[in-house]
XYZ file of C-alpha atoms in Angstrom:
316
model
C -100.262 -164.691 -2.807
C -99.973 -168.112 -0.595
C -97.462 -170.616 -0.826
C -96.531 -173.737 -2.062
C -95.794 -175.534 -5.605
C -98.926 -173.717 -7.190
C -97.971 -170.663 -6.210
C -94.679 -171.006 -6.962
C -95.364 -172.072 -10.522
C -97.783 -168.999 -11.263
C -95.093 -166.829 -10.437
C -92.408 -168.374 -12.920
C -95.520 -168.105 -15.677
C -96.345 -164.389 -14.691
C -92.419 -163.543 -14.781
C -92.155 -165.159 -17.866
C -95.544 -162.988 -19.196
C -94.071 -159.914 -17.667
C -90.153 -160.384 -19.136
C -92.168 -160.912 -22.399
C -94.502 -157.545 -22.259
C -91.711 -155.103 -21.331
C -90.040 -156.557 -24.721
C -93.116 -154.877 -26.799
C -92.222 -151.027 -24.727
C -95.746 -151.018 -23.576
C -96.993 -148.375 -21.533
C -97.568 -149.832 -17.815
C -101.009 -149.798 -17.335
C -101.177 -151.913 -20.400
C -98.727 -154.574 -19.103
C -101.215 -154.508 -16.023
C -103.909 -155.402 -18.156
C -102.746 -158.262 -19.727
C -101.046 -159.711 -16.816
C -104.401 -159.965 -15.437
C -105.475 -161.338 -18.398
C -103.243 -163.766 -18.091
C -104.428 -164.638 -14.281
C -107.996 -165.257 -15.522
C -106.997 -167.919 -17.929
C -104.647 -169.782 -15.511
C -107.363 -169.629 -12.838
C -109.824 -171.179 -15.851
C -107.060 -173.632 -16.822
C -106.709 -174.795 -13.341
C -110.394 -174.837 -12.650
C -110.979 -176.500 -15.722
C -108.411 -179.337 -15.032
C -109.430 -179.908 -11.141
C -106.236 -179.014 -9.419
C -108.067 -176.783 -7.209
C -111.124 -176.256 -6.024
C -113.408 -173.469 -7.127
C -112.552 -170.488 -5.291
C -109.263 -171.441 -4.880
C -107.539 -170.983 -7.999
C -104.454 -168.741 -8.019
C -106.198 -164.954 -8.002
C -105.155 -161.997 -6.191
C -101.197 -161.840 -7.439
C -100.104 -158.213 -7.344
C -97.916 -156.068 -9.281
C -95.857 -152.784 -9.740
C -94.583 -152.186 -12.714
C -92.015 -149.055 -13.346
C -89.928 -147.425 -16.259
C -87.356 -144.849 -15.849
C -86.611 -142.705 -18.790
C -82.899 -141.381 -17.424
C -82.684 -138.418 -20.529
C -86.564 -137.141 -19.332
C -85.637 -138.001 -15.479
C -89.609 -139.412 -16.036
C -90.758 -142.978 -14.118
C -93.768 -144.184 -15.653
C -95.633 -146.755 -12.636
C -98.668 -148.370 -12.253
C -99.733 -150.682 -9.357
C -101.961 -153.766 -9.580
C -102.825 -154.203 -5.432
C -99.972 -153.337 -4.679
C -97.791 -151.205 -1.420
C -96.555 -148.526 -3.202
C -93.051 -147.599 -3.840
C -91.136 -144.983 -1.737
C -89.002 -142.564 -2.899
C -85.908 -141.042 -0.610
C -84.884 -137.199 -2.808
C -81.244 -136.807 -2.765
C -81.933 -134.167 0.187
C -82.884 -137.611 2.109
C -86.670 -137.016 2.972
C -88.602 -140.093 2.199
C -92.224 -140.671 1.572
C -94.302 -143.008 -0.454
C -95.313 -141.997 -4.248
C -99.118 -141.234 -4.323
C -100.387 -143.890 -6.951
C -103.304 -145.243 -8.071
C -103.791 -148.335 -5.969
C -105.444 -150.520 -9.121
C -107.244 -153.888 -7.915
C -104.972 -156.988 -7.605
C -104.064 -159.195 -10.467
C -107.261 -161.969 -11.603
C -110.112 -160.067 -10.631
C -110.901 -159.094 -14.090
C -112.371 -156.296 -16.305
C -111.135 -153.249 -13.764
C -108.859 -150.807 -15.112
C -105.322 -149.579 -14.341
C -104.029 -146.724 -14.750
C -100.002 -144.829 -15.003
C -98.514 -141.923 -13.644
C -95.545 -140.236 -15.052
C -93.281 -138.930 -11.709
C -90.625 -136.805 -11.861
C -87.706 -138.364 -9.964
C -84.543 -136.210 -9.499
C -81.067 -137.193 -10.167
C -79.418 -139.290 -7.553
C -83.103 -140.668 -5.950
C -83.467 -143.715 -4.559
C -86.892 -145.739 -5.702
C -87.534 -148.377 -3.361
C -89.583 -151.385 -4.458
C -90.929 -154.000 -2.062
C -93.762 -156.453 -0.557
C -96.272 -156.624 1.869
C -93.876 -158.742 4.259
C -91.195 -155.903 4.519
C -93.810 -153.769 6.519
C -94.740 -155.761 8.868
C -96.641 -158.813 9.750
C -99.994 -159.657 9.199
C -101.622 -158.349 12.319
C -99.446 -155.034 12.319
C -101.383 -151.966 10.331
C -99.663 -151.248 6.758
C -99.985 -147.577 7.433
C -97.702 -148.443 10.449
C -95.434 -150.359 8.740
C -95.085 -148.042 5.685
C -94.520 -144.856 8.375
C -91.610 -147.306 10.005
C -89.957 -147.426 6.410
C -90.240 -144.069 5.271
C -88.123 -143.939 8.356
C -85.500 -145.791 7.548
C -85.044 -144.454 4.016
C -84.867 -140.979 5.656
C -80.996 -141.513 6.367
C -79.756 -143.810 3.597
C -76.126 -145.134 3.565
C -74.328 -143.964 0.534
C -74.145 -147.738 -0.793
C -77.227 -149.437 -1.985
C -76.450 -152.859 -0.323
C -75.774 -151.319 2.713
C -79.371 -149.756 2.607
C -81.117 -152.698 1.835
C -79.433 -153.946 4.920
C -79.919 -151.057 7.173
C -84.061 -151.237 5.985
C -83.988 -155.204 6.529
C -82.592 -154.766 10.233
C -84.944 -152.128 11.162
C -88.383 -153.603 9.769
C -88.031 -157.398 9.174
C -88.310 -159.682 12.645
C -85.940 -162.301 12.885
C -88.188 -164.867 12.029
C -90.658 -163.620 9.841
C -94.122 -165.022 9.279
C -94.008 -163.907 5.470
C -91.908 -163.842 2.350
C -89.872 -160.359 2.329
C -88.472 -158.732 -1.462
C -86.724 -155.515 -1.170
C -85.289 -153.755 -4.138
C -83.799 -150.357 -4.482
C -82.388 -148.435 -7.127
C -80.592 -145.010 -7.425
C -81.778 -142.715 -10.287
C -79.100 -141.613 -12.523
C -79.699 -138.843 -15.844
C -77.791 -138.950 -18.752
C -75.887 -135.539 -19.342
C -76.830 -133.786 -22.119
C -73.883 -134.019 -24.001
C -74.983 -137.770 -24.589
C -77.960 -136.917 -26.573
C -78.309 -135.951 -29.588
C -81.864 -134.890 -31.205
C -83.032 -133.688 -34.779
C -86.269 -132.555 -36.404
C -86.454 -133.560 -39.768
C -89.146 -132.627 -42.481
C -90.856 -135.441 -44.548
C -89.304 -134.844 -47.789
C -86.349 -137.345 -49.891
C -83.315 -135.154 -48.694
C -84.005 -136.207 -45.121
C -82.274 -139.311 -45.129
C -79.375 -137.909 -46.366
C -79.455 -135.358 -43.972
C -79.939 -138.117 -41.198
C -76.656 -139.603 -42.165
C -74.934 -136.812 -42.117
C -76.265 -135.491 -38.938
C -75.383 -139.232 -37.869
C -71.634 -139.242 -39.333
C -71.094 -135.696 -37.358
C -72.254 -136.737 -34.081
C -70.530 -140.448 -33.600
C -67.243 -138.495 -34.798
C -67.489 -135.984 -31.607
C -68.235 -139.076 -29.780
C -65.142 -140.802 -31.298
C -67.028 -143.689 -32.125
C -65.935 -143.349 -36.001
C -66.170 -147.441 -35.907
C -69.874 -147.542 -35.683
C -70.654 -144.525 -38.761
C -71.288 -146.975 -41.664
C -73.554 -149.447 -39.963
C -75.405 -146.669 -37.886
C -76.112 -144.000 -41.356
C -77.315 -147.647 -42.932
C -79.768 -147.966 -40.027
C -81.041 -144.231 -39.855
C -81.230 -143.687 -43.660
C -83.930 -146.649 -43.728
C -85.356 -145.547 -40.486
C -85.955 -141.980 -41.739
C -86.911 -143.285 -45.185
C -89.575 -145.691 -44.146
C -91.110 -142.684 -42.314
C -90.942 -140.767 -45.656
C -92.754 -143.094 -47.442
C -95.178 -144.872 -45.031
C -95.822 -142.531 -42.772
C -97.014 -138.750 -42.275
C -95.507 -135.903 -40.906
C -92.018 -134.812 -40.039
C -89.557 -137.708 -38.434
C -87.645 -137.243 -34.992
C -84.089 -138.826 -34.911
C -82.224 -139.376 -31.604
C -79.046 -140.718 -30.926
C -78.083 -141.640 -27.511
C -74.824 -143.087 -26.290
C -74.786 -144.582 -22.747
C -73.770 -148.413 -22.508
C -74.526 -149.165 -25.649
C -75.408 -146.876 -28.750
C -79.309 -145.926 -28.736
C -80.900 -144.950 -32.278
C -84.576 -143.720 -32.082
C -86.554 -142.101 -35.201
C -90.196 -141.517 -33.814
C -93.211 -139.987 -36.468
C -96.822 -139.452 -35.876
C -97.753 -142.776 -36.960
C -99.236 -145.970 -35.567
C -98.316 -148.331 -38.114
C -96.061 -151.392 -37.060
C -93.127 -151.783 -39.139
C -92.895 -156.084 -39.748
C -89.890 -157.609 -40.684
C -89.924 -159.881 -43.303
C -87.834 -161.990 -45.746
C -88.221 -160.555 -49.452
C -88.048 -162.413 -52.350
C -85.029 -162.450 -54.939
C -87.661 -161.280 -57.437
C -88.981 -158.531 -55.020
C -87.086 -154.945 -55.477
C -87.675 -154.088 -52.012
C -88.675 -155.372 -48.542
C -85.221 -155.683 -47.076
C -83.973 -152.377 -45.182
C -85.715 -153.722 -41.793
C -83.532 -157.228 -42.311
C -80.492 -155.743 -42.942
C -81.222 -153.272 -40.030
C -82.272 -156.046 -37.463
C -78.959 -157.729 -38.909
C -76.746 -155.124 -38.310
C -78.288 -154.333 -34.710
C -77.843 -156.242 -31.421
C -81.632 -155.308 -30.901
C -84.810 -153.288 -32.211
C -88.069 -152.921 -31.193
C -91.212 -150.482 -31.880
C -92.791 -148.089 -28.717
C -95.745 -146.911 -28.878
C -96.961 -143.227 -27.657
C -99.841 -141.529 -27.954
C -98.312 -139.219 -30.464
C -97.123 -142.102 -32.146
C -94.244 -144.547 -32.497
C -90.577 -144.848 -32.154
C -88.510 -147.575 -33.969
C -85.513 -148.096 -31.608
C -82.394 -149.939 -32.124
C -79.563 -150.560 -29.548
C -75.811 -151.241 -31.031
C -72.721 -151.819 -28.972
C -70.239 -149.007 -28.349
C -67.163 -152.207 -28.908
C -68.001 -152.604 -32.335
C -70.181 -154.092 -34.812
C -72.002 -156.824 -35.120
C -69.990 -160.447 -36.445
């Protein structure tokens, strides 16, 4: 909220903070959390420095934060004080998801909390602020009614939508800042997934390459076998010795080549540099090596060590 150079600056920080989160795959309300975390201590900073007064430190910034899983057709949101997102099904009726408001960002201590959605193929999420529906003095209930509206009959391109929603709800000089953002769900068909249950026992890594060979040879991406079996055999082995229970390996090709093997464990896998005396300690370097990235997520069930290669080739 307000304007100005402080303002302006807190956002840059908290869009920095919030680039940085969504790199750990952290569920939502937990991104929530520690952006308001993060409020508090620039609030204290500022307070603590005299750039503003008490009172008027930078508090009351507000959030919606959203992942779409396109194999599950699942979007995880949660809302810090924020209007909440509308949602236009591809049969073109429009209304406004029913979300957990959450306080805004800098109050401190309150909780926030996610809801999984079920969004069909070819919906359109809408994202926005406050100064889309309507000015100050017009009721948001109003305003939100007025753009349910004008989702209700959305032109087939995106940028034509945003236009068509702009003209309709935004005066021609408005009296506040105005961010629109839509997006078109899209699944990934089934024939681009590829999913395998595999017990905790030696043999399994084998059985993961294998598995792994087979599948990139239907896809015709022959080029990417050796570096990929490397990566799932140490996946799939880690799980066999570090963790518990059976080990869930996924392969998904969309832009680039997705490798997931999830177990029932919470343990973080670190990457380190072993020692030329040490006889292990290198499978995650040679995997984050080989890899254009990887990163751990974090379910309730457990984890998933993800890595993402591209389809072109590998790695120089």
């Amino acid at each position: 909220m307000g304007r100005g150079i402080h303002a302006a600056a807190t956002m840059g920080r908290l869009r920095t903070a919030v680039h940085t989160l969504a790199s750990l795959d952290l569920e939502p309300d937990e991104v929530l959390s520690r952006l308001d975390d993060l409020v508090n201590l620039l609030a204290a900073e500022q307070e603590a420095a005299g750039e503003r007064p008490v009172g008027e430190q930078v508090v009351g910034a507000t959030c919606l934060y959203a992942v779409y899983d396109p194999v599950a057709g699942r979007c995880s949101v949660a809302r810090a004080g924020h209007p909440p997102p509308v949602v236009t099904a591809p049969d073109g009726a429009a209304a406004p998801l029913d979300l957990p408001a959450g306080p805004p960002l800098g109050l401190g201590g309150l909780p926030f909390e996610t809801r999984d959605v079920e969004l069909a193929e070819g919906s359109l999420l809408c994202l926005y602020t406050n100064g889309l529906i309507g000015e100050r003095h017009i009721d948001a209930d109003l305003g939100l009614t007025r753009l349910c509206a004008a989702l209700t009959r959305p032109a087939d391109a995106l940028e034509r939508t945003c236009q068509a929603v702009v003209d309709s709800l935004v005066a021609e000089r408005p009296t506040d800042d105005v961010a629109l953002l839509i997006a078109r769900t899209r699944g990934l068909p089934p024939d681009s997934v590829a999913s395998w249950r595999l017990p905790p026992e030696p043999a399994s890594a084998a059985r993961a390459r294998a598995l792994t060979s087979a599948k990139l040879s239907e896809w015709g991406l022959e080029h990417l076998a050796f570096t990929t079996e490397l990566i799932v055999s140490e996946l799939v082995t880690n799980v066999y010795r570090y963790a518990s229970g059976p080990a869930t390996l996924r392969l998904i090709r969309e832009r680039c080549l997705v490798c997931e093997v999830s177990d029932t464990s919470h343990t973080a896998p670190h990457l380190r540099r072993a020692r030329t005396t040490d006889e292990g300690g290198r499978g995650l370097f040679l995997v984050a090596q080989m890899t254009e990235r990887w990163g751990t997520r974090y379910t309730r069930e457990g984890k998933t060590v993800w890595t993402e290669q591209p389809l072109a080739g590998t790695l120089a």
